[in-house]
Amino acid sequence: MPVAVILHRSASEGTLPWRPCFADLSSCLVASGLFAPLYCLSGRPAFALILATMILLALRVANTAKKRALRGEPLVITDLALAWQVIRFPSLYLPFLPCGWILLGILIWGTLAGALWIVACRETPAALWWVVAAAEPCCLLLILTPPGRRITSRALASFRLEFDPRKDARQFGPLGAALLHGLWHLAHPPVPRKDADGFPLPPDATAWRPALPPSVSPSPSTVSGSSVDPSSSRETPPAPERPSDLSSAPRASGTGGLGSREEPQIGAGNSAGPGILTGTSGREDGHLPNIFLVQAESFCDPREFSAAVPADVLACWDSLISQGQSGLLQTRAFGAYTLRTEYAVLTGMPPSSMGTYAFYPYLGALRHPVWSLAHHLRKLGYRTLCLHPFHREFFYRNRAMPNMGFDQFVTLENFPRRENWGPYVGDLCVADAMLDLIHEGEGPVFCFAITMESHGPWLPGRLRREFPGGDAPMLPDLDPAVCRYLEHLRHADQMLGRLRDGLAGADRPGILGWYGDHLPNLPSLIRSGETATPYVIWQTGAGAGDMIRRDIRPEDMGGCLLSRAGWR
């Protein structure tokens, strides 16, 4: 326990008071929770002590590495759900970890633990340790009961959690914050809200809330726990009819498509009942615009941060922002956590209303349908597709995207064209796949694309196959990693221009939304404290050429798209 307290206080970097506090108690609880079951199972106290200390040291190292890479954000309890991702996709995580020190530590501590296992005599643990070891699963089972959840919620209210990883870690310590967040998470499971047809309904906290059909009965909010005010419901025109059997809609084949056994399916028959989009009365199918929304990996305008960046690096971007709505998207993460921005854009949910689900939003969408922009447009008659040229199980999107209202989820396993630029599929391939959707099938299309080409880290040798010299051309006064990033950024800009031209030449009107998920993790380029990324919304036909400058939050993005379509 003293070792746990010392490690915990060192990880807190002097933010805790000198007197004993909750952070010290939480570190003792975690230490005993690790030691007791190890001791009871092994019967060797020295071995259990070494192994428990090794686990605490590993958490300390991981916490330090994350804080260094993400500008001070500590480990959070929901990172446990992403632990397998580190093993499955090591190239995305290991460059930020001190792998040499980790391997040395494993070698030393593993050798010591193995020696103690062989040398130490097995003994029968005292009854107290069996009680401590059994207390953990018993407490978890009690918390999962309805009375246990109510008691836990009342107890946690006195701690006044802010659900900001940095602030809560400063107040309670990293382990204390993780313990409290874990208890809150267990006490507040997601509660799906559905209408009479089983169609997901938006929580009350959504930034752009559509009208609710008058037939919908109020139910608890998905996360916030509030309820719908019946007086706020108002009648809306019925949505155009869709085929009652969604299985007849075109789906991607193979393991990456919606038809995969592992992936949840949206129930059929969602076309019944009134629509939830307002202002669509009298609008025929031929006038419904195709909507492309692109979440561009690590997209930013580097010219805002350095005068050494060539002025023409974003030529198409400059053209589009002069003809549409643009500004800064007030993203809250830096260098990572794409899914936080992604979830806010699709659902309109502000992180402040989501509790611990704001750390890893898809934890709720893995099990239940969640209302989103895709559901919003799907009920109007749109084909809804998500394109992501990476492995389908990354962030467990293969389970979340069907629950978010997408008819198809096209991933690396079944991507139409796989031409890499660097380690990932090029952005121009994604643009071509999106434009092909315009000519496939009938009716309007909503396509949400998540690009990968620009994903970091931008290490030496990344572009050795693309350039004769083995690396991107170096520019004066710019770090080599920034020069490599600029080559990918040029491709993102070309993708933007290709989508603009494709939508402009289509028979149906089109709307193009584009934003960066987070700033690139390039400390030599990005100023400290900056997190906002640029966005643009451009459209063909009526409203094209209207230049609007407006900074928005990620949860406002869907409402802005619908406003440009004339629906809000």
Coordinates of C-alpha atoms in Angstrom, one line a residue:
M1 CA 0.0 0.0 0.0
P2 CA 2.8 2.5 0.7
V3 CA 4.2 1.8 -2.8
A4 CA 0.8 2.5 -4.3
V5 CA 0.4 5.8 -2.4
I6 CA 3.9 6.9 -3.5
L7 CA 3.3 6.0 -7.1
H8 CA -0.1 7.6 -7.1
R9 CA 1.1 10.9 -5.6
S10 CA 4.0 11.0 -8.0
A11 CA 1.6 10.6 -10.9
S12 CA -0.5 13.5 -9.6
E13 CA 2.4 15.9 -10.0
G14 CA 1.8 17.8 -6.8
T15 CA -1.9 18.6 -7.3
L16 CA -2.9 16.6 -4.2
P17 CA -2.8 18.1 -0.6
W18 CA -0.1 16.9 1.7
R19 CA -2.6 15.6 4.2
P20 CA -4.2 12.2 3.7
C21 CA -7.1 12.5 1.2
F22 CA -9.4 10.4 -1.0
A23 CA -6.6 9.8 -3.5
D24 CA -4.6 8.0 -0.9
L25 CA -7.6 5.9 0.1
S26 CA -8.3 5.0 -3.5
S27 CA -4.7 3.9 -4.2
C28 CA -4.8 1.7 -1.1
L29 CA -8.1 0.2 -2.3
V30 CA -6.7 -0.5 -5.8
A31 CA -3.5 -2.0 -4.3
S32 CA -5.4 -4.3 -1.9
G33 CA -7.7 -5.2 -4.8
L34 CA -4.8 -6.3 -6.9
F35 CA -2.8 -8.0 -4.1
A36 CA -5.6 -10.0 -2.4
P37 CA -6.7 -12.1 -5.3
L38 CA -3.2 -12.7 -6.5
Y39 CA -2.1 -13.8 -3.0
C40 CA -5.2 -16.0 -2.6
L41 CA -4.7 -17.7 -6.0
S42 CA -1.0 -18.2 -5.7
G43 CA -0.4 -18.7 -2.0
R44 CA 2.9 -16.8 -2.4
P45 CA 2.8 -13.3 -0.8
A46 CA 6.1 -12.1 -2.3
F47 CA 5.1 -13.2 -5.8
A48 CA 1.7 -11.4 -5.4
L49 CA 3.4 -8.3 -4.1
I50 CA 5.9 -8.1 -7.0
L51 CA 3.1 -8.7 -9.6
A52 CA 0.7 -6.1 -8.1
T53 CA 3.6 -3.6 -8.0
M54 CA 4.4 -4.4 -11.6
I55 CA 0.8 -3.7 -12.6
L56 CA 0.8 -0.4 -10.7
L57 CA 4.1 0.6 -12.4
A58 CA 2.6 -0.3 -15.8
L59 CA -0.3 2.0 -15.1
R60 CA 2.1 4.7 -14.0
V61 CA 4.1 4.4 -17.3
A62 CA 1.0 4.3 -19.5
N63 CA -0.5 7.4 -17.7
T64 CA 2.8 9.3 -18.1
A65 CA 3.0 8.4 -21.8
K66 CA -0.6 9.4 -22.5
K67 CA -0.2 12.7 -20.7
R68 CA 3.0 13.5 -22.7
A69 CA 1.3 12.6 -26.0
L70 CA -2.1 14.2 -25.4
R71 CA -1.1 17.4 -23.6
G72 CA -1.9 16.3 -20.0
E73 CA -4.9 14.0 -20.4
P74 CA -4.4 11.1 -17.9
L75 CA -5.7 7.5 -18.3
V76 CA -9.5 7.2 -17.8
I77 CA -11.4 4.1 -16.8
T78 CA -12.9 3.6 -20.3
D79 CA -9.3 3.2 -21.7
L80 CA -9.6 -0.4 -20.4
A81 CA -12.2 -1.0 -23.2
L82 CA -9.5 0.1 -25.7
A83 CA -6.7 -2.0 -24.2
W84 CA -7.1 -4.7 -26.8
Q85 CA -6.8 -2.1 -29.6
V86 CA -3.2 -1.5 -28.5
I87 CA -2.4 -5.1 -29.2
R88 CA -4.5 -5.4 -32.3
F89 CA -3.2 -2.1 -33.9
P90 CA 0.3 -1.5 -32.3
S91 CA 1.4 0.9 -35.0
L92 CA -1.1 3.5 -33.8
Y93 CA -0.1 3.3 -30.2
L94 CA 3.4 1.9 -29.6
P95 CA 5.3 4.9 -31.1
F96 CA 4.0 7.0 -28.2
L97 CA 5.2 4.5 -25.5
P98 CA 8.7 4.0 -24.1
C99 CA 8.9 0.5 -25.5
G100 CA 12.5 0.0 -24.6
W101 CA 11.9 0.8 -20.9
I102 CA 8.8 -1.3 -20.9
L103 CA 10.6 -4.4 -22.2
L104 CA 13.4 -3.9 -19.7
G105 CA 10.9 -3.6 -16.9
I106 CA 9.0 -6.7 -18.0
L107 CA 12.3 -8.6 -18.2
I108 CA 13.4 -7.6 -14.7
W109 CA 10.1 -7.9 -12.9
G110 CA 9.2 -11.0 -14.8
T111 CA 12.5 -12.7 -13.8
L112 CA 12.0 -11.6 -10.2
A113 CA 8.4 -12.8 -10.1
G114 CA 9.4 -16.1 -11.7
A115 CA 12.2 -16.7 -9.2
L116 CA 9.9 -15.9 -6.2
W117 CA 7.3 -18.4 -7.6
I118 CA 9.9 -21.1 -7.7
V119 CA 11.7 -20.3 -4.4
A120 CA 8.9 -19.2 -2.2
C121 CA 6.9 -21.8 -0.3
R122 CA 3.2 -21.9 -0.8
E123 CA 1.2 -20.9 2.2
T124 CA -2.5 -20.7 3.1
P125 CA -3.7 -17.1 3.0
A126 CA -5.4 -15.8 6.2
A127 CA -9.2 -15.5 6.1
L128 CA -9.0 -11.7 5.9
W129 CA -7.4 -11.9 2.5
W130 CA -10.1 -14.2 1.2
V131 CA -12.7 -11.7 2.5
V132 CA -10.9 -8.8 0.7
A133 CA -10.6 -10.9 -2.5
A134 CA -14.3 -11.9 -2.4
A135 CA -15.4 -8.3 -1.6
E136 CA -14.6 -7.0 -5.1
P137 CA -16.9 -9.2 -7.2
C138 CA -19.6 -9.0 -4.5
C139 CA -19.5 -5.2 -4.5
L140 CA -19.7 -5.2 -8.3
L141 CA -22.7 -7.4 -8.3
L142 CA -24.5 -5.3 -5.7
I143 CA -23.8 -2.1 -7.7
L144 CA -25.4 -3.7 -10.8
T145 CA -28.7 -4.2 -9.0
P146 CA -31.3 -1.4 -9.2
P147 CA -31.1 -0.5 -5.4
G148 CA -27.3 -0.6 -5.7
R149 CA -27.3 1.8 -8.6
R150 CA -29.5 4.2 -6.7
I151 CA -27.3 4.2 -3.6
T152 CA -24.1 4.5 -5.7
S153 CA -25.6 7.5 -7.6
R154 CA -26.5 9.3 -4.4
A155 CA -23.1 8.6 -2.9
L156 CA -21.3 9.9 -6.0
A157 CA -23.3 13.1 -6.0
S158 CA -21.3 14.3 -3.0
F159 CA -18.0 14.1 -5.0
R160 CA -19.2 16.6 -7.6
L161 CA -17.4 14.9 -10.5
E162 CA -16.9 17.2 -13.6
F163 CA -16.2 14.3 -16.0
D164 CA -13.2 16.2 -17.3
P165 CA -10.2 13.8 -17.2
R166 CA -7.7 16.5 -16.2
K167 CA -9.8 18.2 -13.6
D168 CA -11.0 15.1 -11.9
A169 CA -7.5 13.6 -11.8
R170 CA -6.1 16.8 -10.3
Q171 CA -8.8 16.6 -7.5
F172 CA -8.9 12.9 -6.8
G173 CA -5.7 11.6 -8.3
P174 CA -5.6 9.4 -11.5
L175 CA -6.6 6.2 -9.6
G176 CA -9.2 8.0 -7.5
A177 CA -10.8 9.6 -10.6
A178 CA -10.8 6.2 -12.4
L179 CA -12.4 4.5 -9.4
L180 CA -15.2 7.2 -9.2
H181 CA -15.7 7.2 -12.9
G182 CA -15.9 3.4 -12.9
L183 CA -18.6 3.4 -10.2
W184 CA -20.6 6.1 -12.0
H185 CA -20.3 4.1 -15.2
L186 CA -21.7 1.0 -13.5
A187 CA -24.5 2.9 -11.9
H188 CA -25.6 4.6 -15.1
P189 CA -26.1 2.1 -17.9
P190 CA -27.3 3.5 -21.2
V191 CA -31.1 3.5 -21.5
P192 CA -32.3 3.4 -25.2
R193 CA -35.2 5.7 -26.1
K194 CA -37.5 4.5 -28.9
D195 CA -40.8 5.5 -30.4
A196 CA -43.8 3.2 -31.0
D197 CA -42.1 1.7 -34.1
G198 CA -38.8 0.9 -32.3
F199 CA -37.1 3.9 -33.9
P200 CA -34.4 5.6 -31.7
L201 CA -35.4 9.0 -30.3
P202 CA -32.9 11.9 -29.6
P203 CA -32.0 12.5 -26.0
D204 CA -33.0 15.9 -24.6
A205 CA -29.5 17.1 -24.5
T206 CA -29.0 17.1 -28.3
A207 CA -27.7 20.4 -29.7
W208 CA -30.1 20.4 -32.6
R209 CA -33.3 18.7 -31.6
P210 CA -36.0 17.8 -34.2
A211 CA -39.7 17.8 -33.5
L212 CA -41.0 14.7 -31.8
P213 CA -44.2 12.9 -33.1
P214 CA -47.1 13.5 -30.8
S215 CA -47.6 9.7 -30.4
V216 CA -44.3 9.3 -28.6
S217 CA -44.5 8.7 -24.9
P218 CA -41.8 10.3 -22.8
S219 CA -39.0 8.1 -21.5
P220 CA -35.7 8.6 -19.7
S221 CA -32.9 10.1 -21.6
T222 CA -30.2 7.9 -22.9
V223 CA -27.5 9.4 -20.7
S224 CA -28.6 12.5 -18.9
G225 CA -31.5 10.8 -17.2
S226 CA -34.0 13.6 -18.0
S227 CA -37.3 13.1 -19.7
V228 CA -39.1 14.6 -22.6
D229 CA -41.6 17.4 -22.0
P230 CA -44.8 16.3 -23.7
S231 CA -45.7 19.9 -24.4
S232 CA -42.6 20.2 -26.6
S233 CA -43.9 17.6 -29.1
R234 CA -45.4 18.9 -32.3
E235 CA -46.8 17.3 -35.4
T236 CA -44.6 17.0 -38.4
P237 CA -45.3 15.8 -42.0
P238 CA -45.0 12.1 -42.6
A239 CA -41.7 10.9 -44.1
P240 CA -41.7 9.3 -47.6
E241 CA -42.3 5.6 -47.5
R242 CA -39.3 3.3 -47.4
P243 CA -39.2 -0.4 -48.1
S244 CA -40.4 -2.2 -45.0
D245 CA -37.7 -4.8 -45.3
L246 CA -34.3 -3.3 -45.0
S247 CA -32.7 -6.5 -46.0
S248 CA -33.6 -5.6 -49.6
A249 CA -31.4 -2.5 -49.4
P250 CA -27.9 -2.9 -51.0
R251 CA -25.4 -4.0 -48.4
A252 CA -21.7 -4.5 -48.3
S253 CA -20.7 -8.1 -48.6
G254 CA -18.0 -9.8 -46.6
T255 CA -17.0 -9.4 -43.0
G256 CA -17.0 -5.6 -43.1
G257 CA -20.6 -5.2 -44.1
L258 CA -23.8 -4.7 -42.1
G259 CA -24.8 -8.2 -42.8
S260 CA -22.0 -9.7 -40.8
R261 CA -23.2 -12.0 -38.0
E262 CA -21.2 -10.2 -35.3
E263 CA -22.8 -6.8 -36.1
P264 CA -26.2 -5.7 -34.7
Q265 CA -29.0 -5.2 -37.1
I266 CA -31.5 -2.3 -37.1
G267 CA -35.1 -3.6 -37.0
A268 CA -37.2 -3.4 -40.1
G269 CA -40.3 -1.4 -40.5
N270 CA -38.9 1.9 -39.5
S271 CA -40.9 3.8 -42.1
A272 CA -44.1 3.9 -40.2
G273 CA -45.2 6.9 -38.2
P274 CA -44.5 10.6 -38.7
G275 CA -41.1 11.8 -39.7
I276 CA -38.8 13.7 -37.4
L277 CA -37.3 16.2 -39.9
T278 CA -39.1 19.5 -40.0
G279 CA -39.8 21.7 -43.0
T280 CA -39.9 18.8 -45.6
S281 CA -43.5 19.1 -46.6
G282 CA -43.9 19.2 -50.4
R283 CA -40.3 18.3 -51.0
E284 CA -40.1 15.5 -53.6
D285 CA -37.4 12.8 -53.7
G286 CA -35.7 14.3 -56.7
H287 CA -35.1 17.5 -54.7
L288 CA -33.6 15.9 -51.7
P289 CA -29.8 16.6 -51.9
N290 CA -27.1 14.0 -51.6
I291 CA -25.2 14.7 -48.4
F292 CA -21.5 13.9 -48.0
L293 CA -19.9 14.4 -44.6
V294 CA -16.2 13.8 -44.3
Q295 CA -14.3 13.4 -41.1
A296 CA -10.8 14.2 -42.3
E297 CA -8.0 12.6 -40.2
S298 CA -5.8 15.1 -38.4
F299 CA -7.0 17.9 -40.7
C300 CA -6.0 21.5 -40.0
D301 CA -4.8 24.6 -41.9
P302 CA -1.1 24.6 -41.0
R303 CA -0.7 28.1 -42.5
E304 CA -2.4 29.4 -39.3
F305 CA 0.6 28.1 -37.3
S306 CA 3.6 28.7 -39.5
A307 CA 4.5 31.1 -42.2
A308 CA 6.9 28.5 -43.6
V309 CA 4.0 26.4 -44.9
P310 CA 3.5 26.9 -48.7
A311 CA 0.4 29.1 -49.4
D312 CA -1.0 26.7 -52.0
V313 CA -1.1 23.6 -49.9
L314 CA -4.9 24.0 -49.5
A315 CA -6.0 25.5 -52.8
C316 CA -9.4 23.7 -53.0
W317 CA -10.1 24.4 -49.4
D318 CA -9.5 28.1 -50.0
S319 CA -12.0 28.0 -52.8
L320 CA -14.7 26.2 -50.8
I321 CA -14.5 28.4 -47.7
S322 CA -15.1 31.4 -50.0
Q323 CA -18.4 29.8 -51.2
G324 CA -19.9 28.3 -48.1
Q325 CA -20.1 28.2 -44.3
S326 CA -16.8 27.8 -42.6
G327 CA -15.0 28.4 -39.3
L328 CA -13.5 26.6 -36.4
L329 CA -14.9 23.4 -35.0
Q330 CA -14.3 23.6 -31.2
T331 CA -13.0 20.0 -30.8
R332 CA -12.0 19.2 -27.2
A333 CA -9.3 16.5 -27.9
F334 CA -5.8 16.9 -29.2
G335 CA -4.0 14.5 -31.3
A336 CA -6.3 11.5 -30.6
Y337 CA -9.8 10.4 -29.6
T338 CA -11.3 10.7 -33.0
L339 CA -14.4 8.9 -31.8
R340 CA -15.3 11.8 -29.4
T341 CA -15.6 14.3 -32.2
E342 CA -17.2 11.7 -34.4
Y343 CA -19.9 10.8 -31.9
A344 CA -20.7 14.5 -31.1
V345 CA -21.1 15.3 -34.8
L346 CA -23.3 12.4 -35.6
T347 CA -25.6 12.6 -32.5
G348 CA -25.5 16.2 -31.5
M349 CA -24.7 15.2 -27.9
P350 CA -22.5 17.6 -25.9
P351 CA -19.9 15.7 -23.8
S352 CA -21.0 17.6 -20.7
S353 CA -24.3 15.6 -20.7
M354 CA -22.8 12.2 -21.2
G355 CA -20.8 11.5 -18.0
T356 CA -18.2 8.8 -18.5
Y357 CA -19.6 8.0 -21.9
A358 CA -18.0 11.2 -23.1
F359 CA -14.6 9.5 -22.8
Y360 CA -15.5 6.6 -25.1
P361 CA -19.0 7.4 -26.5
Y362 CA -19.4 4.2 -28.5
L363 CA -19.7 2.1 -25.3
G364 CA -23.5 2.9 -25.3
A365 CA -23.9 2.4 -29.1
L366 CA -22.3 -1.1 -29.0
R367 CA -25.4 -2.5 -27.3
H368 CA -28.4 -0.3 -28.3
P369 CA -29.5 1.8 -31.2
V370 CA -28.6 5.4 -30.7
W371 CA -30.3 8.3 -32.5
S372 CA -28.0 10.1 -34.9
L373 CA -27.9 12.2 -38.0
A374 CA -28.0 8.9 -40.0
H375 CA -31.3 7.9 -38.3
H376 CA -32.5 11.4 -38.9
L377 CA -32.0 11.2 -42.7
R378 CA -32.8 7.5 -43.0
K379 CA -36.3 8.1 -41.9
L380 CA -36.7 10.6 -44.7
G381 CA -35.7 8.0 -47.3
Y382 CA -32.0 8.4 -47.5
R383 CA -29.6 5.5 -48.1
T384 CA -27.1 5.9 -45.2
L385 CA -23.5 4.6 -45.6
C386 CA -20.3 4.9 -43.6
L387 CA -17.0 4.5 -45.4
H388 CA -13.8 3.9 -43.4
P389 CA -10.7 2.5 -45.2
F390 CA -9.4 0.7 -42.1
H391 CA -10.2 -2.5 -40.2
R392 CA -13.8 -2.8 -39.3
E393 CA -13.2 -3.6 -35.6
F394 CA -11.2 -0.5 -34.9
F395 CA -12.9 1.3 -32.1
Y396 CA -15.5 -1.5 -32.5
R397 CA -17.2 0.6 -35.2
N398 CA -18.5 -2.7 -36.8
R399 CA -20.8 -3.0 -33.8
A400 CA -21.6 0.7 -33.3
M401 CA -22.3 1.9 -36.8
P402 CA -25.3 -0.2 -37.5
N403 CA -26.8 1.0 -34.2
M404 CA -26.1 4.5 -35.3
G405 CA -28.4 4.2 -38.3
F406 CA -26.1 3.3 -41.2
D407 CA -27.4 0.8 -43.7
Q408 CA -23.9 -0.1 -44.8
F409 CA -20.5 0.1 -43.2
V410 CA -17.8 -0.2 -45.8
T411 CA -14.3 -0.9 -44.4
L412 CA -10.8 -2.0 -45.5
E413 CA -12.0 -5.6 -45.8
N414 CA -14.5 -4.7 -48.6
F415 CA -13.3 -1.3 -49.8
P416 CA -13.8 -0.9 -53.6
R417 CA -10.3 0.4 -54.3
R418 CA -7.3 0.0 -52.0
E419 CA -4.4 2.2 -53.2
N420 CA -2.2 3.2 -50.3
W421 CA -0.4 6.5 -50.0
G422 CA 1.9 5.8 -47.1
P423 CA 0.7 3.1 -44.7
Y424 CA -3.0 3.8 -45.3
V425 CA -5.6 3.9 -48.1
G426 CA -5.3 7.2 -50.0
D427 CA -7.9 9.9 -49.6
L428 CA -8.5 10.0 -53.4
C429 CA -9.7 6.4 -53.2
V430 CA -12.2 7.4 -50.6
A431 CA -13.4 10.2 -52.8
D432 CA -14.0 7.9 -55.7
A433 CA -15.9 5.4 -53.5
M434 CA -18.1 8.2 -52.3
L435 CA -18.9 9.5 -55.8
D436 CA -19.7 6.0 -57.0
L437 CA -22.6 6.0 -54.6
I438 CA -24.3 8.7 -56.5
H439 CA -24.7 6.4 -59.5
E440 CA -25.7 3.3 -57.5
G441 CA -29.3 2.7 -56.6
E442 CA -32.0 5.3 -56.4
G443 CA -32.9 8.0 -54.0
P444 CA -30.7 10.4 -52.1
V445 CA -27.5 9.3 -50.3
F446 CA -26.0 10.3 -47.0
C447 CA -22.4 9.2 -46.8
F448 CA -20.2 9.7 -43.8
A449 CA -16.6 9.1 -44.6
I450 CA -13.8 8.7 -42.1
T451 CA -10.4 9.1 -43.8
M452 CA -7.1 7.4 -42.7
E453 CA -4.3 8.6 -45.0
S454 CA -3.1 11.4 -42.7
H455 CA -3.1 9.4 -39.5
G456 CA 0.1 9.8 -37.5
P457 CA 2.7 9.3 -36.4
W458 CA 4.7 10.8 -39.3
L459 CA 7.9 8.9 -38.8
P460 CA 10.9 8.5 -41.2
G461 CA 10.4 5.9 -43.9
R462 CA 6.6 6.5 -44.0
L463 CA 6.7 7.7 -47.7
R464 CA 9.8 5.7 -48.9
R465 CA 7.7 4.1 -51.7
E466 CA 6.1 7.3 -52.8
F467 CA 9.2 9.4 -53.4
P468 CA 12.4 8.4 -55.2
G469 CA 14.5 9.9 -52.4
G470 CA 12.8 7.7 -49.8
D471 CA 11.1 10.6 -48.0
A472 CA 8.9 13.7 -48.6
P473 CA 10.7 16.8 -49.8
M474 CA 12.0 18.8 -46.9
L475 CA 11.1 22.4 -46.5
P476 CA 13.2 25.0 -44.7
D477 CA 12.1 25.9 -41.1
L478 CA 9.8 22.9 -40.9
D479 CA 10.3 19.7 -39.0
P480 CA 10.6 16.6 -41.2
A481 CA 7.4 15.2 -39.6
V482 CA 5.5 18.3 -40.7
C483 CA 6.8 18.0 -44.2
R484 CA 5.5 14.4 -44.4
Y485 CA 2.1 15.6 -43.0
L486 CA 1.9 18.3 -45.7
E487 CA 2.1 15.7 -48.4
H488 CA -0.9 13.9 -47.0
L489 CA -2.7 17.2 -46.5
R490 CA -2.3 18.0 -50.3
H491 CA -4.1 14.7 -51.0
A492 CA -6.9 15.7 -48.6
D493 CA -7.3 19.0 -50.4
Q494 CA -7.5 17.1 -53.8
M495 CA -10.1 14.8 -52.3
L496 CA -12.1 17.9 -51.3
G497 CA -11.9 19.3 -54.8
R498 CA -12.9 16.0 -56.4
L499 CA -16.0 15.7 -54.2
R500 CA -17.0 19.3 -55.0
D501 CA -16.7 18.7 -58.7
G502 CA -18.6 15.3 -58.4
L503 CA -21.5 16.8 -56.5
A504 CA -21.7 19.8 -58.8
G505 CA -22.0 17.6 -61.9
A506 CA -24.6 15.3 -60.4
D507 CA -28.3 15.4 -61.4
R508 CA -29.4 15.8 -57.7
P509 CA -28.4 18.8 -55.5
G510 CA -25.5 18.1 -53.1
I511 CA -24.2 19.2 -49.8
L512 CA -20.6 18.7 -48.7
G513 CA -19.5 18.9 -45.1
W514 CA -15.9 18.6 -44.1
Y515 CA -14.1 18.9 -40.8
G516 CA -11.0 17.7 -38.9
D517 CA -11.4 15.2 -36.1
H518 CA -8.6 16.7 -34.1
L519 CA -5.4 18.6 -34.7
P520 CA -2.3 16.6 -35.7
N521 CA 0.1 15.6 -32.9
L522 CA 2.9 17.8 -34.2
P523 CA 4.2 19.8 -31.2
S524 CA 6.7 21.6 -33.5
L525 CA 3.8 23.0 -35.5
I526 CA 0.7 23.3 -33.2
R527 CA 0.8 25.9 -30.5
S528 CA 0.2 24.8 -26.9
G529 CA -3.5 25.1 -26.0
E530 CA -4.9 24.9 -29.5
T531 CA -7.5 22.2 -30.1
A532 CA -10.0 23.6 -32.7
T533 CA -10.0 22.3 -36.2
P534 CA -11.4 23.9 -39.4
Y535 CA -14.7 22.9 -41.0
V536 CA -16.6 23.9 -44.2
I537 CA -20.2 23.2 -45.4
W538 CA -20.7 23.8 -49.2
Q539 CA -23.7 23.1 -51.4
T540 CA -24.7 23.2 -55.0
G541 CA -27.8 25.0 -56.3
A542 CA -29.7 27.4 -54.1
G543 CA -27.5 28.9 -51.4
A544 CA -24.3 28.1 -53.2
G545 CA -21.8 30.9 -53.1
D546 CA -23.1 32.3 -49.7
M547 CA -20.0 32.9 -47.6
I548 CA -20.7 32.5 -43.9
R549 CA -18.0 32.6 -41.1
R550 CA -19.1 30.9 -37.9
D551 CA -17.3 28.9 -35.2
I552 CA -19.4 26.0 -33.9
R553 CA -19.1 23.0 -31.6
P554 CA -18.9 19.4 -33.0
E555 CA -22.5 18.7 -31.7
D556 CA -23.7 21.7 -33.9
M557 CA -22.4 20.2 -37.1
G558 CA -25.5 18.1 -38.0
G559 CA -27.8 21.0 -37.4
C560 CA -25.7 23.2 -39.7
L561 CA -25.9 20.6 -42.5
L562 CA -29.7 20.5 -42.2
S563 CA -29.9 24.3 -42.1
R564 CA -28.0 24.5 -45.4
A565 CA -30.5 22.0 -46.8
G566 CA -33.3 24.3 -45.7
W567 CA -34.8 21.9 -43.1
R568 CA -34.3 24.0 -39.9

